[in-house]
Amino acid sequence: MGYGELRVPTAIAVTGADMALPAQDERTLPAVVLDGLDRQPLDHSLALLQALIDQHGHVVVVYSRAVPPAVDQRLRTVRSLLESDRIALFQPGLPPLGLAVLARQLRQLASCDLSPGVLASAGRLLTHYLHAGALLGSVAKLDRVPVGLKSHAKSWVPGSQFAVLAHPQPQLVRIAPDAALAGPEFATSMLVARGQLQSDWVSGTLAKSWRIQGLRETPLPAESAEWWGTGRLIEFCTFLPDLSVLYQLVTSVRQNICHWCGIDVIGDRCVFCSATAPVAPVPQQQPQHQQPQHQRPHQLPAG
């Protein structure tokens, strides 16, 4: 298929077992589950991350912005105390199910011949090919999708349902016979996680309008209710399932070398050391002295 294997693949870690989705194919590597970081002693967290570095060389931790603040603080503390540029903390603004899908795609790519820096950078690239949203029974507490919901929520009829797309472009529609969301313009699969809401709109109407080629269900992540502001929801995410397509996308992008830590990266920011590419100085043009009138070249007539 045009890609090889690394003897010691980069570890892809998540912060809960419900974020470690079942393997998409036979090459998908298992996720490292860093569960209970906010409840365990600091020494335990330090030893765990150090062991992962010793075993895998590099670790990419993919986690939601809806995690408890203590989890985020623990990860940053451990990375600082270890003084390691081999731990990448990747926290994109995706809903929890979309984040779990992205982590699984990185687990797929971890089996290929990608360097740790390119693999970690691939997370940002692949987010552009995800469509993540939810069907909600209430939007009263939804504050993570900037679509001006609260100013309109009071006028909506109680008991209504709302289809919300959080990524890549925020959208919201009230469910009605003509309700629709703008979806992907390429073939995708869909993963659905049902909460405390009964509806077939996502698996039926939405999947049909988006021409979904494969649909599976999975348990709802524990962080989803907090992220969406309600437990009455059905979360969904579309994605590219084929490893060969993912690999082609990543390897077709120009790679750079981080000027600080020296690893290969995609884009202008290193996920491991957080260094950004230096801005090339703009050459200053020497001021041109105005020529005397008699020395100016004559302009040729147009045509």
XYZ file of C-alpha atoms in Angstrom:
303
model
C 0.000 0.000 0.000
C 3.022 2.265 -0.127
C 3.707 2.660 3.573
C 5.998 0.791 5.896
C 6.097 0.196 9.624
C 8.001 1.640 12.528
C 9.533 -0.796 14.994
C 8.520 1.332 17.990
C 5.432 3.368 17.082
C 4.627 6.671 18.724
C 2.137 6.226 21.568
C -1.300 7.804 21.099
C -2.847 8.442 24.514
C -6.363 9.455 25.574
C -7.683 10.493 28.977
C -10.503 7.960 29.311
C -11.378 4.446 28.213
C -14.491 5.723 26.419
C -12.229 7.798 24.149
C -10.383 4.683 22.969
C -12.657 3.559 20.135
C -12.506 0.002 18.775
C -9.923 -0.546 16.032
C -10.943 0.592 12.558
C -8.745 -1.999 10.823
C -6.137 -4.629 11.630
C -3.330 -2.038 11.668
C -4.949 0.292 14.200
C -2.775 0.381 17.307
C -4.350 0.324 20.763
C -4.668 3.605 22.611
C -2.831 4.272 25.848
C -5.512 5.178 28.387
C -4.406 7.766 30.957
C -7.404 7.372 33.224
C -7.792 9.160 36.541
C -4.897 11.590 36.167
C -6.627 14.034 38.499
C -7.115 11.365 41.180
C -3.706 9.674 41.306
C -0.507 10.863 43.034
C 1.798 13.053 40.981
C 4.633 10.535 41.297
C 2.424 7.902 39.646
C 1.687 10.182 36.683
C 5.361 11.058 36.291
C 6.406 7.415 36.318
C 3.697 6.467 33.824
C 4.589 9.131 31.274
C 8.318 8.507 31.684
C 7.757 4.789 31.045
C 5.816 5.624 27.877
C 8.644 7.848 26.651
C 11.203 5.137 27.385
C 9.139 2.547 25.529
C 7.798 4.555 22.567
C 10.149 7.511 22.243
C 7.306 10.012 21.843
C 3.779 10.337 23.247
C 0.848 12.264 21.748
C -1.938 12.912 24.275
C -5.252 13.703 22.554
C -7.834 15.092 24.958
C -10.973 17.198 25.058
C -11.401 20.759 26.256
C -14.242 19.377 28.373
C -11.923 17.398 30.666
C -11.819 18.498 34.303
C -9.320 21.365 34.740
C -7.295 19.166 37.108
C -6.604 16.699 34.274
C -5.288 19.426 31.994
C -3.196 20.852 34.825
C -1.736 17.443 35.660
C -0.694 16.812 32.055
C 1.027 20.176 31.795
C 2.701 19.730 35.173
C 4.066 16.312 34.224
C 5.352 17.570 30.900
C 7.055 20.502 32.623
C 8.626 18.403 35.394
C 9.943 15.837 32.940
C 11.381 18.705 30.871
C 10.533 16.643 27.847
C 9.930 17.687 24.256
C 8.754 14.154 23.589
C 5.228 14.697 24.967
C 2.725 16.459 22.705
C -0.473 17.749 24.325
C -3.077 18.020 21.577
C -6.384 19.611 22.620
C -8.369 20.635 19.507
C -11.783 22.252 19.782
C -13.671 19.146 18.677
C -16.636 17.641 20.528
C -15.744 14.476 22.467
C -16.907 11.964 19.841
C -15.049 13.802 17.091
C -11.963 13.843 19.283
C -12.205 10.078 19.830
C -12.477 9.573 16.064
C -9.410 11.748 15.483
C -7.429 9.822 18.100
C -8.310 6.579 16.334
C -7.124 7.970 13.000
C -3.794 8.833 14.618
C -3.676 5.293 16.000
C -4.139 4.043 12.437
C -1.336 6.241 11.149
C 0.960 5.319 14.054
C 1.517 1.948 12.371
C 3.019 3.645 9.302
C 6.465 5.011 8.549
C 5.679 8.530 9.756
C 8.064 10.335 12.051
C 6.709 11.359 15.475
C 6.591 15.032 14.533
C 4.680 14.426 11.317
C 2.266 12.044 13.056
C 1.569 14.552 15.829
C 1.130 17.369 13.310
C -1.259 15.214 11.278
C -3.902 15.728 13.954
C -4.372 19.346 12.904
C -4.572 18.385 9.255
C -7.115 15.617 9.721
C -9.501 17.807 11.717
C -10.360 19.524 8.430
C -11.898 16.279 7.157
C -14.176 15.707 10.175
C -17.784 16.850 10.485
C -18.801 16.705 14.152
C -22.142 17.650 15.655
C -25.150 16.504 17.611
C -28.906 16.387 17.737
C -29.908 18.186 20.936
C -33.083 18.271 22.986
C -32.071 21.659 24.396
C -29.660 24.450 23.498
C -30.235 26.504 26.625
C -26.775 25.667 28.029
C -24.857 25.258 24.786
C -21.991 27.742 24.852
C -19.265 26.044 22.800
C -20.756 26.734 19.368
C -20.630 30.445 18.468
C -23.898 30.762 16.584
C -25.752 33.211 18.825
C -28.020 30.569 20.286
C -28.952 32.110 23.620
C -30.552 35.171 22.054
C -32.996 32.925 20.171
C -33.497 30.082 22.643
C -36.345 31.773 24.525
C -38.502 31.994 21.411
C -38.289 28.305 20.521
C -41.089 25.949 21.420
C -40.380 23.632 24.385
C -39.804 20.069 23.281
C -38.121 21.075 20.039
C -34.993 19.334 18.796
C -32.019 21.057 17.230
C -29.342 19.795 14.864
C -26.011 21.463 15.580
C -22.755 21.170 13.655
C -19.786 22.277 15.749
C -17.048 21.558 13.206
C -15.833 22.526 10.636
C -18.326 25.416 10.364
C -20.905 26.111 13.094
C -24.492 25.493 12.008
C -27.800 25.154 13.816
C -31.250 24.241 12.551
C -34.465 23.452 14.343
C -35.688 20.008 13.366
C -38.507 20.285 10.836
C -39.397 18.395 7.650
C -37.038 20.600 5.620
C -34.221 20.761 8.200
C -30.744 20.143 6.758
C -27.090 20.639 7.637
C -24.336 21.301 5.095
C -22.126 18.221 5.171
C -18.953 16.796 3.640
C -18.416 16.973 -0.102
C -16.568 13.648 -0.144
C -17.416 10.078 0.792
C -17.317 9.408 4.530
C -18.383 7.006 7.238
C -20.378 8.094 10.288
C -20.113 7.203 13.961
C -23.160 7.820 16.163
C -23.367 7.900 19.980
C -26.814 8.015 21.568
C -27.518 9.795 24.822
C -30.886 10.352 26.497
C -32.710 11.336 23.315
C -34.906 9.210 21.093
C -34.771 10.034 17.395
C -33.870 8.484 14.046
C -33.073 11.819 12.412
C -29.281 11.388 12.513
C -29.103 7.761 11.348
C -31.905 8.283 8.832
C -32.418 11.773 7.427
C -28.951 13.223 8.014
C -27.008 10.115 6.978
C -29.037 9.885 3.784
C -28.608 13.549 2.848
C -24.856 13.297 3.474
C -24.589 10.063 1.423
C -22.914 8.220 4.287
C -21.257 4.989 3.101
C -21.038 3.263 6.473
C -22.666 3.921 9.847
C -21.811 2.453 13.237
C -22.894 3.217 16.780
C -20.761 3.541 19.901
C -21.424 4.456 23.553
C -21.654 8.167 24.294
C -18.402 9.587 25.758
C -18.693 10.685 29.376
C -17.622 14.246 28.485
C -20.286 14.743 25.814
C -23.076 15.913 28.130
C -20.826 18.612 29.603
C -19.549 19.697 26.182
C -23.029 20.016 24.638
C -24.732 21.321 27.773
C -27.295 18.513 27.947
C -27.525 14.747 28.268
C -30.502 14.701 25.886
C -28.475 14.321 22.709
C -27.301 12.079 19.898
C -23.722 12.880 18.914
C -22.308 12.138 15.463
C -19.097 12.475 13.504
C -18.198 11.707 9.898
C -14.670 10.699 8.943
C -12.414 9.116 6.332
C -12.027 5.477 7.398
C -9.428 4.233 4.897
C -5.847 4.196 6.154
C -4.395 4.532 2.654
C -6.373 7.754 2.123
C -5.262 9.161 5.467
C -1.651 8.293 4.729
C -1.819 9.936 1.292
C -3.289 13.106 2.782
C -0.552 13.402 5.375
C 2.392 12.552 3.134
C 1.238 14.894 0.355
C 1.718 17.934 2.595
C 5.082 19.667 2.612
C 7.140 18.901 5.701
C 9.352 21.311 7.587
C 12.073 20.852 10.184
C 11.470 22.461 13.566
C 14.231 25.012 14.050
C 14.218 24.406 17.805
C 14.084 20.623 18.384
C 14.962 19.456 14.868
C 12.081 17.031 14.199
C 10.014 16.905 11.018
C 6.663 18.670 11.290
C 3.686 19.709 9.173
C 2.734 23.356 9.410
C 4.405 26.251 11.173
C 4.130 25.072 14.787
C 5.836 22.109 16.436
C 3.389 20.051 18.482
C 6.144 18.764 20.761
C 8.216 21.828 21.705
C 5.585 24.444 20.685
C 8.132 26.428 18.701
C 6.814 28.345 15.716
C 8.644 28.776 12.460
C 10.732 31.944 12.445
C 9.368 34.713 10.310
C 11.661 35.443 7.401
C 12.773 39.064 7.427
C 11.325 41.142 4.634
C 14.171 42.558 2.538
C 14.145 46.310 2.620
C 14.267 47.984 -0.732
C 16.782 50.697 -1.236
C 15.089 54.043 -1.844
C 15.198 54.962 -5.485
C 16.319 58.463 -6.268
C 13.977 60.302 -8.553
C 15.480 60.827 -11.953
C 15.634 64.285 -13.394
C 12.886 64.966 -15.886
C 15.186 64.873 -18.892
C 16.564 61.439 -17.866
C 13.222 59.660 -17.502
C 12.582 57.065 -20.182
C 9.798 57.870 -22.550
C 6.722 55.698 -22.322
C 5.718 53.795 -25.421
C 2.213 54.509 -26.627
C -0.336 51.817 -25.774
C -0.951 49.264 -28.505
